[in-house]
């Protein structure tokens, strides 16, 4: 059982480039989330989805876009990368209970 | 506005002793709370949770205590083991709000031999 899979694990982008962080889960969870973690900070919610076709903004959505065309996949798109987007990005899924998310292993992104 | 706070960035404990990690929150609407454990280069993993209708939940060596009047929760690990060395995040959620969680900044626990 793979759980939540994120790709790539590492990436270096130049300012102004764009990329898509991939996230897929095989647990048939309806809820999915994207968080970012900056050094010494907690996880901040970027976007979330409560089901296929439904997405909504979190606390720090600026500079990002998401889509949810299937239950399994929840890609995060960065347009016009900026140094402020240097961070570790975590995708997570949840069946809709209060029993805790399952997180992916993260993508470490550096924008130079 | 940091709604969930972990004021101790680090904690060092001897093996076999008790580890106590603390967390404070400001939003009285939160109705469930969780603790996550995170090793380097891995995603956080769920450890234990507690509903706001309870004041204690226990799972093996891990116990979470909730004091709603003080808006404070704590995680007790007894006995502490070297494998418990990790960053611990507390998180708070609001049922029906898309199950979104608000995380604290984390406490680095080091369990020494």
XYZ file of C-alpha atoms in Angstrom:
225
model
C 0.000 0.000 0.000
C 1.807 3.151 -1.220
C -0.256 5.737 0.713
C 0.534 9.265 -0.489
C 3.222 9.619 -3.139
C 4.872 12.924 -4.002
C 7.176 13.646 -6.916
C 9.772 14.993 -7.352
C 11.573 14.774 -3.998
C 13.907 17.649 -4.827
C 13.862 20.437 -7.392
C 15.775 23.621 -8.100
C 13.924 26.257 -10.105
C 15.068 29.546 -11.500
C 13.048 32.674 -10.765
C 10.145 32.938 -13.195
C 10.038 29.251 -14.112
C 6.982 27.123 -13.484
C 6.498 23.560 -12.347
C 3.931 21.086 -11.097
C 4.337 19.138 -7.885
C 2.615 15.811 -8.212
C 0.620 14.095 -5.473
C -1.294 10.855 -5.713
C -2.959 8.653 -3.099
C -4.270 5.112 -3.332
C -6.481 5.064 -0.227
C -9.618 6.443 -1.886
C -9.588 9.417 0.484
C -11.910 12.267 -0.413
C -9.952 15.013 1.325
C -6.532 16.150 0.112
C -4.278 19.008 1.175
C -1.131 20.891 0.249
C 0.986 22.373 3.028
C 4.320 24.147 2.977
C 6.854 24.154 5.768
C 9.418 26.919 6.083
C 12.405 26.606 8.463
C 11.363 27.043 12.093
C 7.743 27.375 11.107
C 4.754 25.119 11.259
C 2.926 23.773 8.266
C 0.866 26.337 6.411
C -2.126 25.264 4.323
C -1.916 26.285 0.655
C -4.960 24.612 -0.913
C -7.287 21.783 -0.089
C -9.937 19.635 -1.747
C -12.923 17.802 -0.278
C -13.513 15.715 -3.387
C -12.945 15.458 -7.110
C -13.792 18.710 -8.837
C -13.821 20.742 -5.601
C -10.897 22.859 -4.425
C -10.538 25.782 -2.065
C -7.872 28.182 -0.837
C -6.037 27.743 2.412
C -3.981 30.229 4.383
C -1.229 30.935 1.813
C -2.599 30.336 -1.726
C -0.938 33.207 -3.604
C 1.357 32.042 -6.401
C -0.140 28.555 -6.546
C -2.927 26.734 -8.347
C -4.453 23.288 -7.945
C -6.839 20.969 -9.711
C -8.614 17.788 -8.631
C -9.917 15.907 -11.649
C -9.756 12.490 -9.946
C -9.987 11.227 -6.365
C -6.388 9.999 -6.563
C -4.497 13.026 -7.868
C -4.047 16.532 -6.504
C -1.268 18.390 -8.363
C 0.051 21.759 -7.186
C 1.108 24.227 -9.864
C 3.649 27.005 -9.311
C 3.575 29.770 -11.891
C 6.384 32.349 -12.062
C 8.460 30.883 -9.243
C 9.808 33.335 -6.667
C 12.486 32.916 -3.942
C 9.709 33.195 -1.320
C 8.401 29.854 -2.581
C 11.560 28.073 -1.456
C 10.151 25.576 1.017
C 9.312 21.951 1.693
C 5.914 21.002 0.321
C 3.790 18.265 1.821
C 0.714 16.675 0.337
C -1.711 14.867 2.635
C -4.961 12.956 2.417
C -7.758 12.210 4.874
C -10.828 9.963 4.609
C -12.935 12.708 6.150
C -12.638 11.611 9.770
C -10.801 13.199 12.659
C -8.200 10.468 12.804
C -5.348 12.328 11.240
C -3.899 12.909 7.834
C -1.577 10.637 5.904
C 1.303 12.724 4.583
C 3.614 12.199 1.655
C 7.376 12.390 2.160
C 7.608 15.921 0.800
C 9.148 17.882 -2.061
C 12.068 20.183 -1.260
C 11.934 23.130 -3.640
C 14.609 25.795 -4.004
C 14.031 28.870 -6.168
C 17.205 30.716 -7.164
C -1.787 35.367 13.974
C -0.446 32.074 15.311
C -3.521 30.190 16.521
C -1.520 27.160 17.662
C 1.713 27.736 19.537
C 4.519 25.521 20.687
C 6.731 27.789 22.729
C 9.578 25.349 23.270
C 11.578 24.835 20.068
C 13.572 22.032 21.642
C 13.562 19.597 24.549
C 16.226 17.190 25.758
C 15.338 14.214 27.960
C 17.222 11.197 29.249
C 16.212 7.745 28.069
C 13.635 6.179 30.376
C 12.398 9.502 31.753
C 9.179 11.325 30.897
C 9.003 13.742 27.963
C 6.364 16.467 28.188
C 5.629 18.539 25.101
C 3.314 21.506 25.381
C 0.969 23.299 23.026
C -1.329 26.314 23.425
C -4.139 27.480 21.188
C -6.189 30.628 20.948
C -9.289 29.603 18.963
C -11.884 28.133 21.336
C -13.813 26.756 18.353
C -11.249 24.010 17.712
C -12.909 20.720 18.616
C -10.180 18.158 18.057
C -6.442 18.110 18.491
C -3.674 15.907 17.197
C 0.023 15.260 17.614
C 2.309 14.383 14.726
C 5.848 13.103 14.771
C 8.327 13.973 12.045
C 11.712 12.493 11.252
C 14.150 14.321 8.930
C 13.408 13.977 5.217
C 10.051 12.312 5.934
C 6.494 13.531 6.117
C 4.770 13.930 9.497
C 3.099 10.803 10.846
C -0.015 10.808 12.988
C 0.640 9.916 16.616
C -2.426 10.501 18.785
C -5.543 12.660 18.875
C -8.095 13.910 21.364
C -11.595 15.255 21.009
C -12.582 18.411 22.876
C -15.140 16.402 24.842
C -12.343 14.479 26.539
C -9.496 15.591 28.772
C -7.203 12.608 28.297
C -6.393 10.004 25.683
C -3.824 7.278 26.056
C -2.124 5.013 23.528
C 0.697 2.899 24.865
C 3.558 5.155 25.960
C 1.802 8.262 24.644
C -0.827 10.265 26.531
C -2.388 13.532 25.453
C -3.996 15.823 28.018
C -6.393 18.631 27.136
C -7.213 21.571 29.386
C -9.923 23.515 27.558
C -10.225 26.289 30.103
C -6.522 27.035 29.713
C -6.561 26.284 25.953
C -3.603 24.007 26.533
C -2.685 20.482 25.545
C 0.323 18.374 26.320
C 1.855 15.144 25.100
C 3.481 12.834 27.625
C 5.852 10.110 26.511
C 6.719 7.543 29.167
C 9.272 6.047 29.108
C 11.158 8.026 26.504
C 13.260 6.066 24.036
C 16.035 7.165 21.645
C 13.736 6.378 18.693
C 11.372 9.061 19.968
C 13.904 11.721 18.936
C 12.035 13.719 16.294
C 10.116 16.943 15.756
C 6.644 16.893 17.291
C 3.865 19.075 15.898
C 0.571 19.716 17.573
C -2.379 20.510 15.358
C -5.942 21.670 15.904
C -9.009 21.155 13.768
C -12.600 22.224 13.417
C -15.120 19.538 12.424
C -16.925 20.439 9.227
C -14.358 23.005 8.140
C -12.983 20.764 5.410
C -11.020 18.981 8.140
C -8.340 21.631 7.780
C -5.685 21.507 10.462
C -3.735 24.388 11.963
C -0.254 23.363 13.020
C 2.133 24.619 15.653
C 5.777 25.361 14.877
C 7.063 22.099 16.324
C 9.290 20.972 19.190
C 12.505 19.086 18.519
C 12.758 16.269 21.081
C 16.118 14.665 21.722
C 16.217 11.566 23.888
C 19.714 10.973 25.165
C 21.225 7.711 26.336
